[in-house]
Amino acid sequence: MPFFKLIIAYDGTDYSGWQVQPNGITVQQRLEEAWQEVTGENARIIASGRTDAGVHAEGQVCSVESATQLDCVTLQRALNASCPDTISVLQVDWAPDGFHAIRDAVQKTYRYQIQFGHVRDPLQRQWRWFVPGLVDVEAVLQAARLLEGEHDFASFQAAGSDRKTTVRTVSRIDVRQRDHSVFSCLDIEVTADGFLYNMVRNIVGTLVRVGQGKRPPEWVQQVLDEKDRTAAGPTAPPHGLFLVHVEYDLPGSGGSGR
Amino acid sequence: MPFFKLIIAYDGTDYSGWQVQPNGITVQQRLEEAWQEVTGENARIIASGRTDAGVHAEGQVCSVESATQLDCVTLQRALNASCPDTISVLQVDWAPDGFHAIRDAVQKTYRYQIQFGHVRDPLQRQWRWFVPGLVDVEAVLQAARLLEGEHDFASFQAAGSDRKTTVRTVSRIDVRQRDHSVFSCLDIEVTADGFLYNMVRNIVGTLVRVGQGKRPPEWVQQVLDEKDRTAAGPTAPPHGLFLVHVEYDLPGSGGSGR
């Protein structure tokens, strides 16, 4: 059967994450229901990463094997008509035989959105972690530099996870200050070849500690060295996290373009 | 009693507009409840304009007369602690005697947010009117130019309104294309010395007609000339509308700064 590659966006606010589970509605469930409505097939749709409850996606990539005769444009339109307005299918493409959204992913980018200051922006409360007070952006930048490159990120992995290796290569951490109306905002974008469970949210919780002046930027090196979750800062809440982009090394494919 | 000037922001999604009314919760009601909780006073809080159900504010300005002994900073903190997280008090200042948020307003700016294209952005669906298909931004700009200046905006006033005069001066309409992720967005900002009921939403509905190529830019002149609501385009939905800024000509005051 042919393989398809879907690029999707979703508002994770009211979902119990990506993966189908007994309690709570998930994005995967809604998408698979739409697929069934459109193609008549009870297919399994695999995403590049299982975003947690409350986490959003701008460019999640999914793979699905299907015998549907529908062309990609028709599939996209029909899926969008069947999906709730919290999920959009941005693109549907044919994929090489055996395409697997997790296994074939080469790099992923997440963005974490923060708002700081004395007053919370009511219009961004669903998309940004509100950190009361000031944030020293220069210090956050300095600390972020220490995390770039190949490191053992064991300290940034959720307690209780057990991955074979906790070494990952972070190719880039981009820290950008943005102003919305009178509010001060910070976007932290992390690109890596792979992410441990809760890694971005733990990195952000740690960088915010530095930004608040509770720890110096060099502390991040110490956290890396300890290889122990309790050494790092708190886990940032899910609602500020967006899966932005997934890169694949497929013939004739450019990943989930932005 | 002394007068206060408040600058507030709110997410209008779940409110039945600004003004207290028998059915549905309003922003005014919530704010007056917070005021009572903080000061013990049953005060009337007046806003520069009564935003409709679903309309948002980044810089709404309110006036209130109060005998409270609390200073402005304490008032702001306490009000924010009492308000739901859909309303924030950005600033509290002393105002000149008799300050009245409606009567003393010199100019107001609204922004209307649109997303166009083939797929709706699930992450902006609450803040942008989704207009399927392409929009010719150049044509929108040309049409917008015709509305700048002093005109009789009778064609852009909600049917059934009766204001003494329907002449207003629009000092600026700013049309800006913005891209969020893969989505194409348009922000239309309108500044005027006063607005008729539904004026911005009717202007936007009309400009979008032009942007969609259903009418040429010159049509807007014809709409103005007819002085009849049925001549203009449809009313754009409320959820794309933001009250951004209100300007006052008060001694020592600079309006609701952005």
Short mmCIF file of C-alpha atoms in Angstrom, two decimals:
data_model
loop_
_atom_site.label_atom_id
_atom_site.label_comp_id
_atom_site.label_asym_id
_atom_site.label_seq_id
_atom_site.Cartn_x
_atom_site.Cartn_y
_atom_site.Cartn_z
CA MET A 1 0.00 0.00 0.00
CA PRO A 2 1.23 3.56 -0.64
CA PHE A 3 2.50 5.80 2.14
CA PHE A 4 1.42 9.35 2.83
CA LYS A 5 3.07 12.18 4.69
CA LEU A 6 0.79 14.69 6.42
CA ILE A 7 1.79 18.02 7.91
CA ILE A 8 -0.66 19.16 10.55
CA ALA A 9 -1.18 22.02 13.00
CA TYR A 10 -3.21 21.86 16.17
CA ASP A 11 -4.25 23.75 19.24
CA GLY A 12 -3.40 21.28 21.99
CA THR A 13 -5.24 23.19 24.73
CA ASP A 14 -8.17 20.83 25.09
CA TYR A 15 -6.50 17.58 24.00
CA SER A 16 -4.94 14.89 26.17
CA GLY A 17 -1.90 15.04 23.93
CA TRP A 18 -1.22 13.29 20.63
CA GLN A 19 -1.44 9.60 21.40
CA VAL A 20 -4.69 7.63 21.64
CA GLN A 21 -5.42 6.71 25.24
CA PRO A 22 -8.36 5.37 27.22
CA ASN A 23 -9.14 8.64 29.06
CA GLY A 24 -9.54 11.90 27.20
CA ILE A 25 -9.71 12.91 23.57
CA THR A 26 -6.41 13.00 21.68
CA VAL A 27 -5.28 14.56 18.42
CA GLN A 28 -4.41 11.14 16.96
CA GLN A 29 -7.91 9.89 17.71
CA ARG A 30 -9.57 12.86 16.00
CA LEU A 31 -7.28 12.57 12.99
CA GLU A 32 -7.81 8.82 12.64
CA GLU A 33 -11.57 9.37 12.88
CA ALA A 34 -11.33 11.94 10.08
CA TRP A 35 -9.21 9.52 8.02
CA GLN A 36 -11.84 6.83 8.45
CA GLU A 37 -14.64 9.20 7.50
CA VAL A 38 -12.78 10.24 4.35
CA THR A 39 -11.28 6.94 3.17
CA GLY A 40 -13.36 4.32 4.95
CA GLU A 41 -10.11 2.91 6.33
CA ASN A 42 -9.28 2.23 9.94
CA ALA A 43 -5.66 3.37 9.56
CA ARG A 44 -2.99 4.00 12.16
CA ILE A 45 -1.53 7.51 11.88
CA ILE A 46 1.96 7.92 13.34
CA ALA A 47 3.35 11.32 14.38
CA SER A 48 7.01 12.39 14.54
CA GLY A 49 6.66 12.84 18.28
CA ARG A 50 3.92 12.33 20.83
CA THR A 51 3.19 15.81 22.08
CA ASP A 52 1.89 15.93 25.64
CA ALA A 53 -1.46 17.20 26.86
CA GLY A 54 -1.71 20.94 26.22
CA VAL A 55 1.23 21.11 23.79
CA HIS A 56 0.57 22.64 20.36
CA ALA A 57 1.90 21.98 16.86
CA GLU A 58 2.52 24.26 13.90
CA GLY A 59 4.19 21.62 11.76
CA GLN A 60 3.70 18.13 13.17
CA VAL A 61 4.47 15.44 10.58
CA CYS A 62 2.58 12.16 10.36
CA SER A 63 2.96 9.00 8.32
CA VAL A 64 0.15 6.71 7.25
CA GLU A 65 -0.05 3.67 5.01
CA SER A 66 -3.24 3.57 3.01
CA ALA A 67 -4.91 2.00 0.01
CA THR A 68 -6.99 5.10 -0.67
CA GLN A 69 -7.42 6.07 -4.30
CA LEU A 70 -7.91 9.74 -3.42
CA ASP A 71 -5.25 12.19 -4.60
CA CYS A 72 -3.36 14.33 -2.10
CA VAL A 73 -5.27 17.58 -2.67
CA THR A 74 -8.64 15.87 -2.31
CA LEU A 75 -7.43 14.05 0.81
CA GLN A 76 -6.30 17.31 2.38
CA ARG A 77 -9.59 19.09 1.69
CA ALA A 78 -11.70 16.19 2.90
CA LEU A 79 -9.62 15.71 6.06
CA ASN A 80 -9.93 19.41 6.89
CA ALA A 81 -13.67 19.22 6.40
CA SER A 82 -13.82 16.26 8.82
CA CYS A 83 -11.40 17.55 11.47
CA PRO A 84 -12.56 19.82 14.29
CA ASP A 85 -11.40 23.43 13.96
CA THR A 86 -8.62 22.80 16.49
CA ILE A 87 -6.77 20.61 13.95
CA SER A 88 -5.75 21.56 10.39
CA VAL A 89 -4.09 19.47 7.73
CA LEU A 90 -1.61 21.81 6.04
CA GLN A 91 -0.25 19.43 3.46
CA VAL A 92 -0.62 15.88 2.17
CA ASP A 93 2.10 14.28 0.04
CA TRP A 94 2.98 10.87 -1.28
CA ALA A 95 5.89 9.45 0.71
CA PRO A 96 8.51 6.83 -0.14
CA ASP A 97 7.62 3.22 0.64
CA GLY A 98 7.94 2.44 4.33
CA PHE A 99 8.01 6.11 5.39
CA HIS A 100 7.81 6.33 9.17
CA ALA A 101 7.32 9.73 10.83
CA ILE A 102 9.30 8.86 13.97
CA ARG A 103 12.08 6.66 12.60
CA ASP A 104 12.86 8.83 9.58
CA ALA A 105 12.94 12.19 11.37
CA VAL A 106 16.36 13.79 11.18
CA GLN A 107 15.80 16.96 13.19
CA LYS A 108 13.01 18.66 15.06
CA THR A 109 12.41 22.21 16.18
CA TYR A 110 10.28 23.26 19.13
CA ARG A 111 9.45 26.81 20.18
CA TYR A 112 8.66 27.72 23.75
CA GLN A 113 6.76 30.97 24.35
CA ILE A 114 7.07 33.03 27.52
CA GLN A 115 5.53 36.29 28.63
CA PHE A 116 7.14 38.11 31.48
CA GLY A 117 6.48 41.36 33.35
CA HIS A 118 4.13 42.50 36.06
CA VAL A 119 0.81 41.85 34.35
CA ARG A 120 -0.32 38.80 32.42
CA ASP A 121 -1.51 39.39 28.84
CA PRO A 122 -5.06 38.01 28.85
CA LEU A 123 -4.89 37.54 25.07
CA GLN A 124 -1.84 35.30 25.18
CA ARG A 125 -2.48 33.38 28.37
CA GLN A 126 -3.23 30.19 26.40
CA TRP A 127 0.04 30.31 24.41
CA ARG A 128 2.65 31.72 26.75
CA TRP A 129 3.98 30.78 30.14
CA PHE A 130 3.59 33.84 32.34
CA VAL A 131 6.74 34.46 34.36
CA PRO A 132 6.17 37.34 36.81
CA GLY A 133 8.92 39.92 37.02
CA LEU A 134 11.85 40.73 34.79
CA VAL A 135 13.91 38.37 32.68
CA ASP A 136 17.54 39.06 31.80
CA VAL A 137 17.55 38.08 28.14
CA GLU A 138 21.33 38.41 27.83
CA ALA A 139 21.82 35.87 30.64
CA VAL A 140 19.33 33.47 29.03
CA LEU A 141 21.27 33.75 25.76
CA GLN A 142 24.59 33.02 27.48
CA ALA A 143 23.15 30.00 29.27
CA ALA A 144 21.54 28.72 26.07
CA ARG A 145 24.93 28.76 24.29
CA LEU A 146 26.20 26.18 26.80
CA LEU A 147 23.49 23.72 25.74
CA GLU A 148 24.25 23.87 22.03
CA GLY A 149 26.24 20.97 20.58
CA GLU A 150 26.43 17.30 21.54
CA HIS A 151 25.79 16.71 25.24
CA ASP A 152 24.42 14.16 27.62
CA PHE A 153 21.05 15.71 28.47
CA ALA A 154 20.23 13.27 31.29
CA SER A 155 19.59 16.20 33.65
CA PHE A 156 16.89 17.47 31.30
CA GLN A 157 15.02 14.21 30.93
CA ALA A 158 11.80 13.62 32.89
CA ALA A 159 12.48 11.49 35.97
CA GLY A 160 11.67 7.84 35.36
CA SER A 161 12.30 7.84 31.60
CA ASP A 162 14.59 5.17 30.30
CA ARG A 163 16.06 5.83 26.91
CA LYS A 164 19.07 3.83 25.75
CA THR A 165 21.18 6.96 25.46
CA THR A 166 20.60 10.45 26.76
CA VAL A 167 23.15 12.01 24.42
CA ARG A 168 21.59 14.40 21.90
CA THR A 169 22.89 17.07 19.56
CA VAL A 170 21.24 20.46 19.91
CA SER A 171 22.17 22.28 16.72
CA ARG A 172 20.65 25.59 17.73
CA ILE A 173 18.91 27.44 20.55
CA ASP A 174 17.48 30.70 19.38
CA VAL A 175 16.40 33.20 22.04
CA ARG A 176 14.35 36.08 20.73
CA GLN A 177 12.66 38.91 22.57
CA ARG A 178 9.37 39.97 21.06
CA ASP A 179 6.95 42.62 22.12
CA HIS A 180 3.24 42.21 21.77
CA SER A 181 1.34 45.35 22.62
CA VAL A 182 2.75 46.48 25.99
CA PHE A 183 3.86 42.99 26.97
CA SER A 184 7.40 41.61 26.92
CA CYS A 185 7.72 38.17 25.42
CA LEU A 186 10.50 35.67 24.91
CA ASP A 187 10.56 32.88 22.33
CA ILE A 188 13.06 30.07 22.82
CA GLU A 189 13.50 27.81 19.80
CA VAL A 190 15.40 24.55 20.17
CA THR A 191 16.51 22.40 17.23
CA ALA A 192 17.97 18.95 17.86
CA ASP A 193 18.38 15.53 16.29
CA GLY A 194 16.16 14.12 19.00
CA PHE A 195 14.55 15.08 22.28
CA LEU A 196 14.28 13.25 25.57
CA TYR A 197 10.95 13.22 27.35
CA ASN A 198 10.16 16.77 28.59
CA MET A 199 13.57 17.96 27.41
CA VAL A 200 12.45 21.32 25.98
CA ARG A 201 10.26 22.12 28.95
CA ASN A 202 13.10 21.25 31.34
CA ILE A 203 15.58 23.33 29.35
CA VAL A 204 13.17 26.27 29.44
CA GLY A 205 12.52 25.92 33.17
CA THR A 206 16.28 25.96 33.70
CA LEU A 207 16.94 28.93 31.39
CA VAL A 208 14.18 30.92 33.11
CA ARG A 209 15.89 30.38 36.48
CA VAL A 210 18.95 32.00 34.95
CA GLY A 211 16.86 34.77 33.36
CA GLN A 212 15.37 35.57 36.76
CA GLY A 213 18.84 35.94 38.21
CA LYS A 214 18.37 33.02 40.59
CA ARG A 215 21.36 31.26 39.04
CA PRO A 216 24.27 32.49 36.89
CA PRO A 217 24.49 31.35 33.24
CA GLU A 218 27.44 29.04 34.08
CA TRP A 219 25.16 27.01 36.34
CA VAL A 220 23.77 25.34 33.20
CA GLN A 221 27.16 23.67 32.63
CA GLN A 222 27.01 22.28 36.14
CA VAL A 223 23.48 20.98 35.52
CA LEU A 224 24.67 19.19 32.36
CA ASP A 225 27.62 17.69 34.23
CA GLU A 226 25.52 16.30 37.07
CA LYS A 227 23.43 14.12 34.71
CA ASP A 228 20.63 14.19 37.26
CA ARG A 229 17.13 15.58 36.75
CA THR A 230 17.05 17.14 40.23
CA ALA A 231 20.00 19.35 39.28
CA ALA A 232 18.02 21.29 36.67
CA GLY A 233 15.23 23.85 36.98
CA PRO A 234 11.50 23.09 37.08
CA THR A 235 9.54 21.79 34.09
CA ALA A 236 7.91 24.67 32.22
CA PRO A 237 4.14 24.20 31.72
CA PRO A 238 2.91 22.59 28.47
CA HIS A 239 0.82 25.44 27.09
CA GLY A 240 3.85 27.47 25.95
CA LEU A 241 5.28 24.65 23.82
CA PHE A 242 4.91 24.33 20.04
CA LEU A 243 6.29 21.65 17.75
CA VAL A 244 7.33 23.89 14.87
CA HIS A 245 9.13 21.86 12.26
CA VAL A 246 10.31 18.32 11.55
CA GLU A 247 13.04 17.64 9.04
CA TYR A 248 13.31 14.49 6.94
CA ASP A 249 15.94 13.30 4.60
CA LEU A 250 13.55 11.91 2.03
CA PRO A 251 14.06 11.98 -1.73
CA GLY A 252 12.23 15.02 -3.03
CA SER A 253 10.97 16.18 0.37
CA GLY A 254 11.87 19.23 2.39
CA GLY A 255 10.39 18.45 5.80
CA SER A 256 7.50 20.43 7.25
CA GLY A 257 8.23 23.74 5.60
CA ARG A 258 7.47 26.91 7.52
CA MET B 1 -14.09 62.40 44.99
CA PRO B 2 -10.92 61.79 42.97
CA PHE B 3 -11.04 60.34 39.45
CA PHE B 4 -9.00 57.41 38.18
CA LYS B 5 -8.01 56.36 34.70
CA LEU B 6 -7.55 52.63 34.09
CA ILE B 7 -6.02 50.99 31.04
CA ILE B 8 -7.20 47.43 30.64
CA ALA B 9 -6.82 44.48 28.25
CA TYR B 10 -9.26 41.64 27.84
CA ASP B 11 -10.04 38.53 25.89
CA GLY B 12 -13.62 39.17 24.81
CA THR B 13 -14.25 35.61 23.60
CA ASP B 14 -16.51 34.52 26.43
CA TYR B 15 -17.99 37.89 27.39
CA SER B 16 -21.27 39.42 26.31
CA GLY B 17 -19.37 42.60 25.49
CA TRP B 18 -18.36 45.47 27.77
CA GLN B 19 -21.59 46.84 29.10
CA VAL B 20 -23.50 45.36 32.05
CA GLN B 21 -26.67 43.68 30.85
CA PRO B 22 -29.28 41.30 32.27
CA ASN B 23 -28.20 38.23 30.24
CA GLY B 24 -24.60 37.09 30.15
CA ILE B 25 -21.42 38.10 31.91
CA THR B 26 -19.77 41.34 30.77
CA VAL B 27 -16.32 42.84 31.22
CA GLN B 28 -17.76 45.86 33.01
CA GLN B 29 -19.52 43.62 35.50
CA ARG B 30 -16.35 41.65 36.29
CA LEU B 31 -14.31 44.83 36.64
CA GLU B 32 -16.89 46.52 38.88
CA GLU B 33 -17.00 43.37 41.03
CA ALA B 34 -13.21 43.50 41.34
CA TRP B 35 -13.39 47.21 42.22
CA GLN B 36 -15.90 46.47 44.95
CA GLU B 37 -13.79 43.64 46.32
CA VAL B 38 -10.73 45.89 46.45
CA THR B 39 -12.21 49.21 47.61
CA GLY B 40 -15.53 48.22 49.14
CA GLU B 41 -17.19 50.72 46.79
CA ASN B 42 -20.02 50.02 44.43
CA ALA B 43 -18.60 52.26 41.69
CA ARG B 44 -19.63 52.72 38.09
CA ILE B 45 -16.73 52.13 35.70
CA ILE B 46 -17.06 53.82 32.31
CA ALA B 47 -15.14 52.63 29.23
CA SER B 48 -14.13 54.70 26.19
CA GLY B 49 -16.35 52.53 24.03
CA ARG B 50 -18.71 49.63 24.61
CA THR B 51 -17.06 46.76 22.80
CA ASP B 52 -19.51 44.12 21.52
CA ALA B 53 -19.70 40.49 22.50
CA GLY B 54 -16.56 38.68 21.34
CA VAL B 55 -14.53 41.85 20.73
CA HIS B 56 -11.16 42.13 22.49
CA ALA B 57 -9.15 45.00 23.94
CA GLU B 58 -5.43 45.64 24.23
CA GLY B 59 -5.78 49.19 25.54
CA GLN B 60 -9.32 49.97 26.64
CA VAL B 61 -9.46 53.07 28.83
CA CYS B 62 -11.91 53.45 31.73
CA SER B 63 -12.81 56.26 34.10
CA VAL B 64 -14.03 55.87 37.63
CA GLU B 65 -14.77 58.26 40.47
CA SER B 66 -13.80 56.88 43.83
CA ALA B 67 -13.10 57.82 47.42
CA THR B 68 -10.57 55.01 47.83
CA GLN B 69 -7.46 55.82 49.80
CA LEU B 70 -5.40 53.20 47.94
CA ASP B 71 -2.55 54.43 45.76
CA CYS B 72 -2.48 53.61 42.03
CA VAL B 73 0.09 50.80 42.19
CA THR B 74 -1.72 49.04 45.03
CA LEU B 75 -5.03 49.46 43.21
CA GLN B 76 -3.59 47.91 40.05
CA ARG B 77 -2.13 44.91 41.87
CA ALA B 78 -5.28 44.30 43.89
CA LEU B 79 -7.56 44.63 40.85
CA ASN B 80 -5.45 42.14 38.90
CA ALA B 81 -5.62 39.72 41.79
CA SER B 82 -9.43 40.04 41.81
CA CYS B 83 -10.04 39.96 38.04
CA PRO B 84 -10.40 36.68 36.16
CA ASP B 85 -7.40 35.82 33.94
CA THR B 86 -9.30 37.06 30.87
CA ILE B 87 -9.02 40.68 32.12
CA SER B 88 -5.83 42.54 33.08
CA VAL B 89 -5.41 46.02 34.45
CA LEU B 90 -2.33 47.41 32.71
CA GLN B 91 -2.21 50.78 34.40
CA VAL B 92 -3.97 52.90 37.01
CA ASP B 93 -3.45 56.65 37.14
CA TRP B 94 -4.98 59.65 38.85
CA ALA B 95 -7.08 61.60 36.36
CA PRO B 96 -8.17 65.25 36.30
CA ASP B 97 -11.44 66.09 38.06
CA GLY B 98 -14.46 65.07 36.02
CA PHE B 99 -12.46 62.76 33.71
CA HIS B 100 -14.88 60.79 31.53
CA ALA B 101 -13.55 57.96 29.35
CA ILE B 102 -16.11 58.44 26.56
CA ARG B 103 -16.54 62.21 26.50
CA ASP B 104 -12.84 63.04 26.77
CA ALA B 105 -11.58 60.56 24.14
CA VAL B 106 -9.96 62.37 21.22
CA GLN B 107 -9.05 59.44 18.99
CA LYS B 108 -9.33 55.67 19.00
CA THR B 109 -7.52 52.91 17.16
CA TYR B 110 -8.95 49.49 16.39
CA ARG B 111 -7.15 46.59 14.73
CA TYR B 112 -8.97 43.93 12.77
CA GLN B 113 -7.16 40.61 12.23
CA ILE B 114 -7.76 38.36 9.23
CA GLN B 115 -6.25 35.07 8.15
CA PHE B 116 -6.69 34.04 4.57
CA GLY B 117 -5.64 31.06 2.47
CA HIS B 118 -6.86 27.53 1.95
CA VAL B 119 -6.48 26.20 5.46
CA ARG B 120 -7.51 27.79 8.74
CA ASP B 121 -4.79 28.25 11.37
CA PRO B 122 -6.14 26.34 14.38
CA LEU B 123 -3.94 28.40 16.69
CA GLN B 124 -5.35 31.73 15.58
CA ARG B 125 -8.96 30.81 15.01
CA GLN B 126 -10.06 32.76 18.09
CA TRP B 127 -8.31 36.00 17.03
CA ARG B 128 -8.63 36.14 13.27
CA TRP B 129 -11.46 36.08 10.80
CA PHE B 130 -10.74 33.24 8.39
CA VAL B 131 -11.36 34.31 4.80
CA PRO B 132 -10.94 31.32 2.48
CA GLY B 133 -8.92 31.93 -0.68
CA LEU B 134 -6.55 34.66 -1.72
CA VAL B 135 -6.69 38.34 -0.82
CA ASP B 136 -5.25 41.04 -3.07
CA VAL B 137 -3.50 43.20 -0.47
CA GLU B 138 -2.69 45.94 -3.00
CA ALA B 139 -6.39 46.32 -3.82
CA VAL B 140 -7.29 46.45 -0.12
CA LEU B 141 -4.70 49.21 0.35
CA GLN B 142 -6.08 51.23 -2.56
CA ALA B 143 -9.63 50.90 -1.27
CA ALA B 144 -8.56 51.82 2.28
CA ARG B 145 -7.02 55.08 1.01
CA LEU B 146 -10.48 56.21 -0.14
CA LEU B 147 -11.83 55.95 3.40
CA GLU B 148 -9.15 58.10 5.00
CA GLY B 149 -10.10 61.69 5.81
CA GLU B 150 -13.41 63.27 6.78
CA HIS B 151 -16.40 61.44 5.30
CA ASP B 152 -20.02 60.67 5.99
CA PHE B 153 -19.76 57.02 7.06
CA ALA B 154 -23.54 56.40 7.07
CA SER B 155 -23.04 53.35 4.79
CA PHE B 156 -20.77 51.80 7.42
CA GLN B 157 -23.10 52.27 10.36
CA ALA B 158 -25.14 49.32 11.65
CA ALA B 159 -28.72 49.52 10.34
CA GLY B 160 -31.07 51.06 12.91
CA SER B 161 -28.46 53.22 14.69
CA ASP B 162 -29.32 56.85 15.11
CA ARG B 163 -26.40 59.13 15.82
CA LYS B 164 -26.78 62.86 15.37
CA THR B 165 -24.13 62.94 12.69
CA THR B 166 -22.51 60.13 10.75
CA VAL B 167 -19.53 62.25 9.70
CA ARG B 168 -16.24 61.03 11.15
CA THR B 169 -12.58 61.69 10.43
CA VAL B 170 -10.49 58.59 9.81
CA SER B 171 -6.92 59.79 10.23
CA ARG B 172 -5.31 56.53 9.16
CA ILE B 173 -6.05 53.04 7.85
CA ASP B 174 -3.00 50.86 8.02
CA VAL B 175 -3.07 47.60 6.06
CA ARG B 176 -0.26 45.21 6.91
CA GLN B 177 0.40 41.69 5.69
CA ARG B 178 1.90 39.43 8.33
CA ASP B 179 2.91 35.83 8.13
CA HIS B 180 2.50 33.46 11.03
CA SER B 181 4.04 30.09 10.39
CA VAL B 182 2.72 29.03 6.97
CA PHE B 183 -0.39 31.19 7.22
CA SER B 184 -1.04 34.50 5.50
CA CYS B 185 -2.52 37.16 7.70
CA LEU B 186 -3.74 40.70 7.26
CA ASP B 187 -4.04 43.33 9.97
CA ILE B 188 -6.20 46.38 9.27
CA GLU B 189 -5.77 49.21 11.77
CA VAL B 190 -8.21 52.11 11.75
CA THR B 191 -7.72 55.34 13.70
CA ALA B 192 -10.53 57.89 13.89
CA ASP B 193 -11.93 60.65 16.08
CA GLY B 194 -15.01 58.52 16.61
CA PHE B 195 -16.66 55.36 15.36
CA LEU B 196 -20.26 54.62 14.43
CA TYR B 197 -21.79 51.39 15.64
CA ASN B 198 -20.10 48.43 13.86
CA MET B 199 -18.10 50.86 11.71
CA VAL B 200 -14.78 48.97 11.80
CA ARG B 201 -16.41 45.61 11.16
CA ASN B 202 -18.39 47.06 8.25
CA ILE B 203 -15.30 48.72 6.80
CA VAL B 204 -13.43 45.41 7.04
CA GLY B 205 -16.26 43.42 5.44
CA THR B 206 -16.23 45.93 2.59
CA LEU B 207 -12.44 45.94 2.16
CA VAL B 208 -12.40 42.14 2.13
CA ARG B 209 -14.91 42.16 -0.76
CA VAL B 210 -12.40 44.25 -2.66
CA GLY B 211 -9.50 42.02 -1.59
CA GLN B 212 -11.34 38.99 -2.92
CA GLY B 213 -11.72 40.69 -6.29
CA LYS B 214 -15.52 40.76 -6.02
CA ARG B 215 -15.47 44.56 -6.34
CA PRO B 216 -12.86 47.03 -7.60
CA PRO B 217 -11.22 49.42 -5.11
CA GLU B 218 -13.19 52.39 -6.55
CA TRP B 219 -16.40 50.74 -5.40
CA VAL B 220 -15.65 51.97 -1.89
CA GLN B 221 -16.15 55.56 -3.07
CA GLN B 222 -19.55 54.58 -4.41
CA VAL B 223 -20.42 52.92 -1.07
CA LEU B 224 -19.48 56.14 0.77
CA ASP B 225 -21.58 58.24 -1.64
CA GLU B 226 -24.70 56.14 -1.26
CA LYS B 227 -24.90 56.77 2.53
CA ASP B 228 -26.84 53.55 2.90
CA ARG B 229 -25.80 50.48 4.92
CA THR B 230 -27.02 48.07 2.22
CA ALA B 231 -24.48 49.53 -0.21
CA ALA B 232 -21.48 48.26 1.79
CA GLY B 233 -20.09 44.76 2.34
CA PRO B 234 -21.08 42.37 5.13
CA THR B 235 -20.19 42.94 8.79
CA ALA B 236 -16.97 41.11 9.69
CA PRO B 237 -17.33 38.82 12.74
CA PRO B 238 -16.44 40.22 16.20
CA HIS B 239 -13.62 37.84 17.14
CA GLY B 240 -11.07 39.54 14.81
CA LEU B 241 -11.57 42.98 16.39
CA PHE B 242 -9.29 44.59 18.99
CA LEU B 243 -9.57 48.00 20.62
CA VAL B 244 -5.90 48.92 20.59
CA HIS B 245 -5.46 52.45 21.82
CA VAL B 246 -7.45 55.44 23.05
CA GLU B 247 -6.01 58.92 22.98
CA TYR B 248 -6.88 61.67 25.45
CA ASP B 249 -5.94 65.27 25.60
CA LEU B 250 -5.46 65.41 29.34
CA PRO B 251 -2.88 67.45 31.17
CA GLY B 252 0.08 65.14 31.79
CA SER B 253 -1.49 62.11 30.12
CA GLY B 254 -0.51 60.33 26.94
CA GLY B 255 -3.48 58.07 26.27
CA SER B 256 -3.27 54.31 26.52
CA GLY B 257 0.35 53.91 25.53
CA ARG B 258 1.35 50.92 23.49
#
